[in-house]
Short mmCIF file of C-alpha atoms and ligand atoms in Angstrom, two decimals:
data_model
loop_
_atom_site.label_atom_id
_atom_site.label_comp_id
_atom_site.label_asym_id
_atom_site.label_seq_id
_atom_site.Cartn_x
_atom_site.Cartn_y
_atom_site.Cartn_z
CA MET A 25 46.28 18.96 -93.83
CA ALA A 26 46.41 19.29 -90.06
CA SER A 27 47.29 16.05 -88.31
CA ALA A 28 44.32 14.45 -86.59
CA ARG A 29 44.18 14.96 -82.86
CA THR A 30 43.59 12.00 -80.59
CA TYR A 31 41.42 12.20 -77.51
CA TRP A 32 43.32 9.54 -75.65
CA ASN A 33 45.37 11.37 -73.05
CA PRO A 34 47.88 8.83 -71.77
CA PHE A 35 49.32 11.28 -69.27
CA LEU A 36 45.99 11.75 -67.45
CA GLU A 37 44.28 8.45 -68.19
CA THR A 38 47.09 6.24 -66.89
CA LEU A 39 48.24 8.37 -63.94
CA PRO A 40 49.19 6.17 -60.98
CA PRO A 41 46.44 6.29 -58.31
CA GLU A 42 48.40 8.43 -55.83
CA LYS A 43 49.20 11.02 -58.49
CA LEU A 44 45.60 11.02 -59.68
CA ALA A 45 44.40 11.58 -56.10
CA ALA A 46 46.87 14.46 -55.67
CA LEU A 47 45.67 16.04 -58.91
CA GLN A 48 42.03 15.68 -57.80
CA LEU A 49 42.73 17.27 -54.44
CA LYS A 50 44.50 20.22 -56.04
CA LYS A 51 41.69 20.74 -58.54
CA PHE A 52 39.04 20.30 -55.85
CA GLN A 53 40.68 22.98 -53.71
CA ARG A 54 40.70 25.32 -56.69
CA ALA A 55 37.03 24.57 -57.52
CA LEU A 56 36.01 25.14 -53.90
CA ALA A 57 37.86 28.45 -53.61
CA TYR A 58 36.33 29.55 -56.91
CA ALA A 59 32.77 28.64 -55.81
CA TYR A 60 33.30 30.38 -52.46
CA THR A 61 34.45 33.55 -54.18
CA HIS A 62 32.03 33.66 -57.11
CA SER A 63 28.85 31.76 -56.16
CA PRO A 64 26.54 33.54 -53.69
CA PHE A 65 24.93 30.15 -53.02
CA TYR A 66 28.22 28.47 -51.98
CA ARG A 67 29.52 31.49 -50.06
CA GLN A 68 26.38 31.27 -47.93
CA LYS A 69 26.35 27.47 -47.68
CA LEU A 70 30.02 27.20 -46.71
CA GLY A 71 29.63 30.18 -44.39
CA ARG A 72 26.78 28.44 -42.56
CA ALA A 73 28.94 25.32 -42.20
CA GLY A 74 31.80 27.48 -40.87
CA ILE A 75 34.16 26.36 -43.63
CA GLN A 76 36.89 28.44 -45.18
CA PRO A 77 38.24 26.92 -48.44
CA GLU A 78 41.86 27.11 -47.23
CA GLU A 79 40.99 24.71 -44.36
CA ILE A 80 40.51 21.88 -46.86
CA ARG A 81 44.01 20.40 -47.10
CA SER A 82 43.43 16.67 -47.52
CA TYR A 83 40.99 14.15 -48.95
CA GLU A 84 39.64 13.57 -45.43
CA ASP A 85 38.97 17.30 -45.04
CA ILE A 86 36.63 17.16 -48.03
CA LEU A 87 34.18 15.16 -45.88
CA LYS A 88 33.67 18.24 -43.67
CA ILE A 89 31.98 20.06 -46.54
CA PRO A 90 28.22 19.53 -46.58
CA THR A 91 26.86 17.82 -49.68
CA THR A 92 24.56 19.69 -52.07
CA THR A 93 21.10 18.35 -52.93
CA LYS A 94 18.96 18.88 -55.99
CA SER A 95 16.28 20.54 -53.89
CA GLU A 96 18.81 23.12 -52.68
CA LEU A 97 19.62 23.97 -56.29
CA GLN A 98 15.90 24.15 -57.11
CA ALA A 99 15.25 26.47 -54.17
CA ALA A 100 18.22 28.71 -55.08
CA GLN A 101 16.57 29.31 -58.46
CA THR A 102 12.87 29.38 -57.63
CA GLU A 103 13.39 31.80 -54.74
CA SER A 104 15.20 34.28 -56.94
CA ASP A 105 14.05 36.71 -59.63
CA SER A 106 17.13 36.04 -61.72
CA ILE A 107 17.14 33.12 -64.14
CA TYR A 108 19.96 31.14 -62.57
CA GLY A 109 19.44 32.42 -59.02
CA SER A 110 22.30 32.49 -56.56
CA LEU A 111 24.03 29.57 -58.33
CA CYS A 112 25.51 31.60 -61.16
CA CYS A 113 29.12 32.77 -60.88
CA LEU A 114 29.38 34.92 -63.98
CA PRO A 115 27.68 38.05 -65.34
CA SER A 116 24.99 37.29 -67.93
CA GLU A 117 27.14 38.50 -70.86
CA GLU A 118 29.50 35.58 -70.21
CA ILE A 119 26.80 32.89 -70.35
CA ALA A 120 26.97 31.15 -73.70
CA VAL A 121 24.26 28.52 -73.55
CA TYR A 122 21.16 27.45 -71.63
CA HIS A 123 20.07 23.91 -70.80
CA GLN A 124 17.87 22.39 -68.16
CA THR A 125 17.30 19.13 -66.35
CA SER A 126 14.37 16.96 -67.35
CA GLY A 127 12.49 17.86 -64.19
CA THR A 128 11.47 14.26 -63.46
CA THR A 129 11.90 15.11 -59.77
CA GLY A 130 10.41 18.56 -59.26
CA HIS A 131 11.15 21.88 -60.89
CA PRO A 132 13.85 21.64 -63.61
CA ILE A 133 17.24 23.14 -62.79
CA ARG A 134 18.31 25.84 -65.23
CA GLN A 135 21.93 25.31 -66.17
CA ALA A 136 24.18 28.16 -67.28
CA ASP A 137 27.36 27.37 -69.19
CA SER A 138 30.05 29.76 -70.37
CA ARG A 139 31.98 29.27 -73.59
CA ARG A 140 34.81 27.65 -71.62
CA ASP A 141 32.30 25.35 -69.90
CA TRP A 142 30.96 24.36 -73.28
CA GLU A 143 34.47 23.50 -74.51
CA TRP A 144 34.86 21.44 -71.35
CA TRP A 145 31.58 19.56 -71.98
CA ALA A 146 32.73 18.68 -75.48
CA GLU A 147 36.15 17.63 -74.16
CA CYS A 148 34.53 15.28 -71.60
CA TRP A 149 32.38 13.75 -74.31
CA ALA A 150 35.29 13.54 -76.77
CA THR A 151 37.25 11.59 -74.14
CA LEU A 152 34.42 9.11 -73.69
CA LEU A 153 33.61 8.66 -77.38
CA TRP A 154 37.29 8.12 -78.13
CA ALA A 155 37.50 5.54 -75.33
CA GLN A 156 34.56 3.74 -76.94
CA GLY A 157 36.36 3.53 -80.26
CA PHE A 158 34.54 6.28 -82.16
CA ARG A 159 36.84 7.60 -84.90
CA PRO A 160 36.61 9.40 -88.20
CA PRO A 161 34.93 8.54 -90.54
CA ASP A 162 32.19 7.20 -88.24
CA ARG A 163 28.89 8.80 -89.17
CA MET A 164 26.73 9.34 -86.12
CA ILE A 165 23.00 9.82 -86.32
CA ILE A 166 21.36 11.47 -83.31
CA PRO A 167 17.67 10.66 -83.71
CA PHE A 168 16.26 13.34 -81.40
CA SER A 169 15.14 16.89 -81.19
CA TYR A 170 17.61 17.65 -78.41
CA GLY A 171 15.87 20.80 -77.26
CA VAL A 172 17.08 21.85 -73.84
CA PHE A 173 18.70 18.50 -72.95
CA VAL A 174 22.43 18.94 -72.66
CA ALA A 175 23.74 15.39 -73.19
CA PHE A 176 22.94 15.11 -76.88
CA TRP A 177 24.23 18.62 -77.67
CA ALA A 178 27.49 17.87 -75.89
CA GLY A 179 27.73 14.52 -77.67
CA HIS A 180 27.00 16.27 -80.97
CA TYR A 181 29.82 18.80 -80.56
CA ALA A 182 32.19 16.11 -79.34
CA CYS A 183 31.57 14.12 -82.52
CA GLU A 184 32.53 17.17 -84.56
CA LYS A 185 35.60 17.67 -82.36
CA ILE A 186 36.92 14.16 -82.89
CA GLY A 187 36.07 14.18 -86.59
CA CYS A 188 32.94 12.02 -86.73
CA GLU A 189 30.23 13.32 -89.02
CA VAL A 190 26.96 14.12 -87.25
CA ILE A 191 23.46 13.67 -88.62
CA PRO A 192 21.15 15.71 -86.38
CA ALA A 193 17.90 13.83 -86.96
CA GLY A 194 15.44 15.73 -84.81
CA GLY A 195 12.07 16.86 -86.15
CA LEU A 196 11.47 13.59 -88.02
CA SER A 197 9.22 10.62 -87.42
CA SER A 198 10.92 7.39 -86.37
CA GLU A 199 10.26 6.01 -89.88
CA ALA A 200 11.90 9.04 -91.50
CA ARG A 201 14.88 8.62 -89.18
CA ILE A 202 15.29 5.04 -90.31
CA ASP A 203 15.11 6.22 -93.93
CA LYS A 204 17.78 8.86 -93.21
CA MET A 205 19.95 6.25 -91.57
CA ARG A 206 19.77 4.11 -94.71
CA GLU A 207 20.14 6.94 -97.20
CA LEU A 208 23.21 8.42 -95.47
CA LYS A 209 24.72 5.08 -94.41
CA ALA A 210 24.98 6.06 -90.75
CA SER A 211 27.43 3.80 -88.91
CA ALA A 212 26.57 4.81 -85.35
CA ILE A 213 23.63 5.98 -83.22
CA MET A 214 23.51 8.12 -80.11
CA CYS A 215 20.24 7.74 -78.22
CA THR A 216 18.59 6.43 -75.08
CA PRO A 217 18.55 2.63 -74.62
CA THR A 218 14.76 2.78 -74.80
CA TYR A 219 14.79 4.52 -78.14
CA ALA A 220 17.44 2.19 -79.56
CA LEU A 221 15.02 -0.68 -78.93
CA HIS A 222 12.07 1.26 -80.26
CA LEU A 223 13.87 2.21 -83.49
CA ALA A 224 14.70 -1.44 -84.15
CA GLU A 225 11.03 -2.25 -83.71
CA VAL A 226 10.05 0.52 -86.15
CA ALA A 227 12.58 -0.71 -88.72
CA LYS A 228 10.96 -4.15 -88.60
CA THR A 229 7.51 -2.65 -89.24
CA MET A 230 9.08 -1.14 -92.38
CA SER A 231 10.09 -4.68 -93.41
CA LEU A 232 13.74 -3.91 -92.71
CA ASP A 233 16.15 -6.08 -90.80
CA PRO A 234 18.16 -3.67 -88.61
CA VAL A 235 21.25 -5.91 -88.68
CA ASN A 236 21.42 -6.66 -92.41
CA ASP A 237 19.79 -3.57 -93.88
CA LEU A 238 21.05 -0.77 -91.65
CA HIS A 239 24.62 -1.84 -90.74
CA ILE A 240 24.99 0.16 -87.54
CA GLU A 241 28.34 -0.69 -85.90
CA LYS A 242 28.23 1.21 -82.61
CA ILE A 243 25.57 2.68 -80.35
CA VAL A 244 26.33 5.10 -77.52
CA CYS A 245 23.55 5.40 -75.00
CA ALA A 246 22.79 8.57 -73.09
CA GLY A 247 19.88 10.18 -71.30
CA GLU A 248 18.86 7.27 -69.07
CA PRO A 249 20.51 4.19 -67.56
CA GLY A 250 19.98 0.77 -69.11
CA ALA A 251 22.87 0.18 -71.49
CA LEU A 252 24.73 -1.59 -68.68
CA ILE A 253 21.79 -3.69 -67.50
CA PRO A 254 23.10 -6.96 -69.01
CA ALA A 255 19.76 -8.16 -70.43
CA THR A 256 19.02 -4.77 -72.01
CA LYS A 257 22.51 -4.44 -73.44
CA VAL A 258 22.36 -7.92 -74.99
CA ARG A 259 18.98 -7.11 -76.44
CA ILE A 260 20.06 -3.84 -78.07
CA GLU A 261 23.23 -5.52 -79.37
CA SER A 262 21.33 -8.38 -80.93
CA GLU A 263 18.59 -6.15 -82.38
CA TRP A 264 21.20 -4.00 -84.16
CA GLY A 265 24.21 -6.31 -84.46
CA ALA A 266 26.19 -3.40 -82.99
CA SER A 267 28.43 -2.79 -79.96
CA VAL A 268 26.56 -0.83 -77.30
CA PHE A 269 28.33 1.55 -74.92
CA ASP A 270 26.98 3.25 -71.84
CA HIS A 271 27.83 6.69 -70.55
CA ALA A 272 26.78 8.50 -67.41
CA GLY A 273 26.20 12.16 -66.90
CA ALA A 274 24.00 14.78 -65.32
CA THR A 275 23.20 18.33 -66.40
CA GLU A 276 24.31 19.75 -63.06
CA ALA A 277 27.56 17.75 -63.01
CA GLY A 278 28.71 16.90 -66.54
CA ALA A 279 29.48 13.73 -68.53
CA TRP A 280 31.46 11.98 -65.84
CA GLY A 281 31.40 8.25 -66.60
CA PHE A 282 31.85 5.94 -69.55
CA GLU A 283 32.13 2.37 -70.62
CA CYS A 284 35.29 1.85 -72.67
CA ILE A 285 36.02 -0.37 -75.63
CA ALA A 286 37.27 -3.18 -73.34
CA GLN A 287 33.67 -3.48 -72.02
CA SER A 288 34.77 -4.93 -68.73
CA GLY A 289 31.29 -4.64 -67.25
CA GLY A 290 31.82 -1.31 -65.51
CA LEU A 291 31.76 2.43 -65.99
CA HIS A 292 35.04 4.36 -65.81
CA VAL A 293 34.91 7.59 -63.84
CA ASN A 294 36.72 10.36 -65.70
CA GLU A 295 38.77 11.07 -62.60
CA ALA A 296 40.93 13.85 -64.00
CA PHE A 297 37.78 15.91 -64.55
CA PHE A 298 35.53 14.76 -61.69
CA LEU A 299 35.81 13.73 -58.07
CA VAL A 300 33.37 10.92 -57.37
CA GLU A 301 32.71 9.76 -53.81
CA LEU A 302 30.52 6.82 -52.75
CA LEU A 303 28.87 7.62 -49.44
CA ASP A 304 26.58 5.96 -46.97
CA PRO A 305 23.28 7.86 -47.43
CA GLU A 306 22.68 8.08 -43.67
CA THR A 307 26.10 8.91 -42.24
CA LYS A 308 27.49 10.67 -45.35
CA GLN A 309 30.76 8.83 -44.70
CA PRO A 310 32.59 6.87 -47.43
CA VAL A 311 31.38 3.28 -47.75
CA LEU A 312 33.78 0.36 -47.30
CA PRO A 313 35.46 -0.89 -50.51
CA ASP A 314 32.99 -3.75 -51.00
CA GLU A 315 29.85 -1.75 -50.16
CA GLU A 316 27.38 -0.01 -52.39
CA GLY A 317 27.11 3.73 -51.79
CA GLU A 318 25.40 6.82 -53.14
CA LEU A 319 27.29 8.86 -55.67
CA VAL A 320 28.40 12.34 -54.71
CA ILE A 321 30.18 14.24 -57.45
CA THR A 322 32.23 17.37 -57.93
CA PRO A 323 33.05 18.54 -61.46
CA LEU A 324 36.54 19.98 -61.09
CA ASP A 325 36.63 22.53 -63.91
CA ARG A 326 33.25 24.21 -64.21
CA GLU A 327 32.89 27.98 -64.02
CA ALA A 328 29.40 29.40 -64.74
CA GLN A 329 27.35 27.23 -62.40
CA PRO A 330 29.57 24.83 -60.46
CA VAL A 331 28.41 22.31 -57.90
CA ILE A 332 30.46 21.00 -54.99
CA ARG A 333 29.76 17.52 -53.63
CA PHE A 334 26.47 17.17 -55.49
CA GLU A 335 24.24 14.22 -54.50
CA LEU A 336 23.36 12.31 -57.64
CA ARG A 337 21.27 9.73 -55.70
CA ASP A 338 22.55 6.93 -57.96
CA ARG A 339 23.90 3.89 -56.18
CA ALA A 340 27.19 2.28 -57.22
CA LEU A 341 30.04 0.05 -56.07
CA TRP A 342 33.76 0.48 -56.82
CA SER A 343 35.23 -2.40 -58.79
CA LYS A 344 38.22 -4.09 -57.21
CA GLU A 345 39.81 -4.59 -60.62
CA LEU A 346 41.43 -2.10 -62.94
CA CYS A 347 40.21 -2.19 -66.51
CA SER A 348 42.16 -4.15 -69.10
CA CYS A 349 42.21 -1.07 -71.38
CA GLY A 350 45.12 0.34 -69.37
CA ARG A 351 43.32 3.34 -67.89
CA SER A 352 43.90 3.95 -64.21
CA TYR A 353 40.52 5.68 -63.91
CA ARG A 354 38.54 3.48 -61.53
CA LEU A 355 35.50 1.46 -62.59
CA LEU A 356 32.06 1.37 -61.03
CA ASP A 357 31.24 -2.31 -61.03
CA GLY A 358 28.23 -2.98 -63.28
CA GLY A 359 27.66 0.75 -63.78
CA LEU A 360 24.88 2.51 -61.91
CA ARG A 361 22.78 0.27 -59.70
CA GLY A 362 19.57 2.24 -59.69
CA ARG A 363 18.60 5.45 -58.04
CA SER A 364 17.93 5.69 -54.34
CA ASP A 365 14.86 7.80 -54.95
CA GLN A 366 13.45 5.05 -57.19
CA LEU A 367 13.75 2.35 -54.56
CA VAL A 368 10.26 1.82 -53.21
CA LYS A 369 8.89 -0.27 -50.41
CA VAL A 370 6.31 -2.80 -51.52
CA ARG A 371 4.84 -5.08 -48.87
CA GLY A 372 7.80 -4.19 -46.68
CA VAL A 373 10.34 -5.27 -49.32
CA LEU A 374 12.68 -2.80 -51.02
CA PHE A 375 11.84 -2.97 -54.68
CA SER A 376 13.75 -1.52 -57.63
CA PRO A 377 11.81 -1.19 -60.91
CA THR A 378 15.06 -1.85 -62.86
CA THR A 379 15.05 -5.42 -61.51
CA VAL A 380 11.89 -5.97 -63.53
CA GLU A 381 13.68 -4.70 -66.62
CA SER A 382 16.51 -7.20 -66.19
CA VAL A 383 13.96 -10.03 -66.07
CA VAL A 384 11.65 -8.90 -68.87
CA ARG A 385 14.46 -8.28 -71.35
CA GLN A 386 15.70 -11.87 -70.98
CA PHE A 387 12.68 -13.28 -72.80
CA ASP A 388 13.01 -13.35 -76.58
CA ASN A 389 9.27 -13.62 -77.16
CA LEU A 390 8.46 -10.46 -75.20
CA GLY A 391 8.52 -6.98 -76.73
CA ASN A 392 10.88 -4.25 -75.55
CA GLU A 393 8.37 -2.24 -73.54
CA TYR A 394 7.06 -2.90 -70.08
CA GLN A 395 5.27 -1.06 -67.32
CA VAL A 396 5.21 -1.64 -63.57
CA ILE A 397 2.17 -0.50 -61.62
CA VAL A 398 1.97 -0.59 -57.84
CA GLU A 399 -1.43 -0.01 -56.27
CA ARG A 400 -3.19 -0.74 -53.04
CA GLU A 401 -5.92 -3.37 -53.11
CA HIS A 402 -7.70 -4.36 -49.88
CA GLU A 403 -4.96 -2.70 -47.82
CA LEU A 404 -2.29 -4.71 -49.65
CA ASP A 405 0.22 -3.60 -52.24
CA LYS A 406 -0.34 -5.16 -55.59
CA VAL A 407 2.39 -5.15 -58.26
CA THR A 408 1.33 -5.51 -61.87
CA VAL A 409 3.88 -5.97 -64.62
CA GLN A 410 2.53 -5.30 -68.10
CA VAL A 411 4.53 -6.61 -71.04
CA GLU A 412 3.94 -7.10 -74.74
CA LEU A 413 3.87 -10.62 -76.14
CA LEU A 414 5.29 -11.06 -79.62
CA SER A 415 2.96 -12.88 -81.97
CA GLY A 416 3.29 -16.63 -81.97
CA GLY A 417 4.28 -16.85 -78.30
CA ASP A 418 2.55 -19.31 -75.99
CA SER A 419 0.80 -16.92 -73.64
CA ASP A 420 -0.04 -19.39 -70.82
CA ARG A 421 3.50 -20.68 -70.59
CA MET A 422 4.93 -17.18 -70.85
CA HIS A 423 2.64 -15.95 -68.09
CA THR A 424 3.73 -18.65 -65.66
CA GLU A 425 7.43 -18.40 -66.51
CA LEU A 426 7.51 -14.62 -66.17
CA GLU A 427 5.70 -14.67 -62.83
CA GLN A 428 8.18 -17.23 -61.53
CA GLN A 429 11.23 -15.30 -62.71
CA LEU A 430 9.90 -12.02 -61.33
CA ARG A 431 9.26 -13.66 -57.99
CA ILE A 432 12.82 -14.98 -57.83
CA ALA A 433 14.33 -11.61 -58.82
CA THR A 434 12.20 -9.29 -56.70
CA GLY A 435 11.09 -11.49 -53.82
CA LEU A 436 7.51 -10.39 -54.55
CA ARG A 437 4.52 -11.96 -56.20
CA CYS A 438 3.94 -9.90 -59.34
CA HIS A 439 0.75 -10.05 -61.33
CA VAL A 440 1.63 -10.36 -65.04
CA GLU A 441 -0.53 -8.90 -67.82
CA LEU A 442 0.39 -9.82 -71.37
CA LYS A 443 -0.58 -7.17 -73.93
CA PRO A 444 -0.60 -7.20 -77.72
CA LEU A 445 2.52 -5.76 -79.38
CA GLY A 446 2.46 -1.98 -79.74
CA THR A 447 -0.08 -1.23 -77.01
CA LEU A 448 2.21 0.06 -74.23
CA PRO A 449 3.51 3.66 -74.35
CA ARG A 450 6.74 4.38 -76.29
CA TYR A 451 9.33 6.93 -75.15
CA GLU A 452 12.13 8.88 -76.79
CA VAL A 453 13.70 10.30 -73.62
CA LYS A 454 13.22 9.50 -69.95
CA ALA A 455 10.93 6.53 -70.06
CA LYS A 456 8.30 6.55 -67.30
CA ARG A 457 7.68 2.87 -66.81
CA PHE A 458 7.04 2.87 -63.09
CA ILE A 459 3.66 4.02 -61.81
CA ASP A 460 2.96 4.14 -58.09
CA ARG A 461 -0.77 4.63 -57.48
CA ARG A 462 -0.67 4.16 -53.71
CA GLU A 463 -1.38 7.03 -51.39
CA HIS A 464 1.94 8.23 -50.02
CA ASP A 465 0.96 8.35 -46.39
CA GLU A 466 3.77 6.19 -44.99
ZN1 ZN B 87 38.64 0.59 -69.72
#
């Protein structure tokens, strides 16, 4: 029998910071030269900026390279007759697999990956699952039809790579998935935080207690943020009696961040595979160590459709501490802190819908779903938060308490509507809980 491989790479994962930075610079230079040579999009973009790859000799030089936005990638594909547009670096016979972004902000990006890219995706995911303590013989159920979404496919292959059995549970109702989970004694789940909560709710409608009847030990969340919002994490953990781990990734960039088994309240950046910068959104300069910035990422090893300095639009803050797990990969304190394009102005106040989530999920007698609606009433913005009240709750008291807590957290008066359990929409992937009905004329 072949000896089991581990996916803990002590050489890379504990490299001293200066050696890690030197490795990143070397790999960045290689990725840039490759994109310049093979990607018509980057040859043109760098040409316009007057940059030759060999001029980039230091970390500081990297700042001279213009960042890449999602709309640039969209335009490079929609303006072309070819499937991947000017972004693709390889002839079509070398493309192994197609995926696409969810298209929540505009036209989806079509993502080409070669066989080597696909190995790399699985390697990134194997690293993160291993760091979260997934090991053979864990049996992972993935309760989705993954379709064209890359994260779950990559997670699926990574499970196989590290020796965890996979149960691909797409094409089933939520009830049938719960039955499968029981029948096959699944020990772990990979899904969105939203769906983890929903599945627990479904199990209860089947007169099952998720903790005592289903025995799930670990849950890895993908597809949307939430698993690091403390109130949501606590809620998923208590619903399932399982440890919940977050991961961060993007189709255009890769699976770049993960929470490790030490659960120190942050996301590690897989720095041997990715260069992550936190920039001021206006000046595009690095933020100070104690400031929140917008994430700009470069995957360092991608070949079919690479991106250089891609704007993720997520906001984050570097942690001052190193993780107790022993990795030298830096941590983003508290994980992702919302997306810049989801910050909205309401009555002149910057408002993040995820703040509502952190309040709602603290109440035991509220259901897992919520919806935030902003509309204009008599020239004023009105915020309505709809939540589901579990049976037996005192609705008057709940109403007052929730309004107070929302006011403290958001600085805004929010109108609360309590709904019967099961009446708000449910989501499997990419929950759309924020609805802005105002005219966008500002
Ligand atoms: Zn760690």
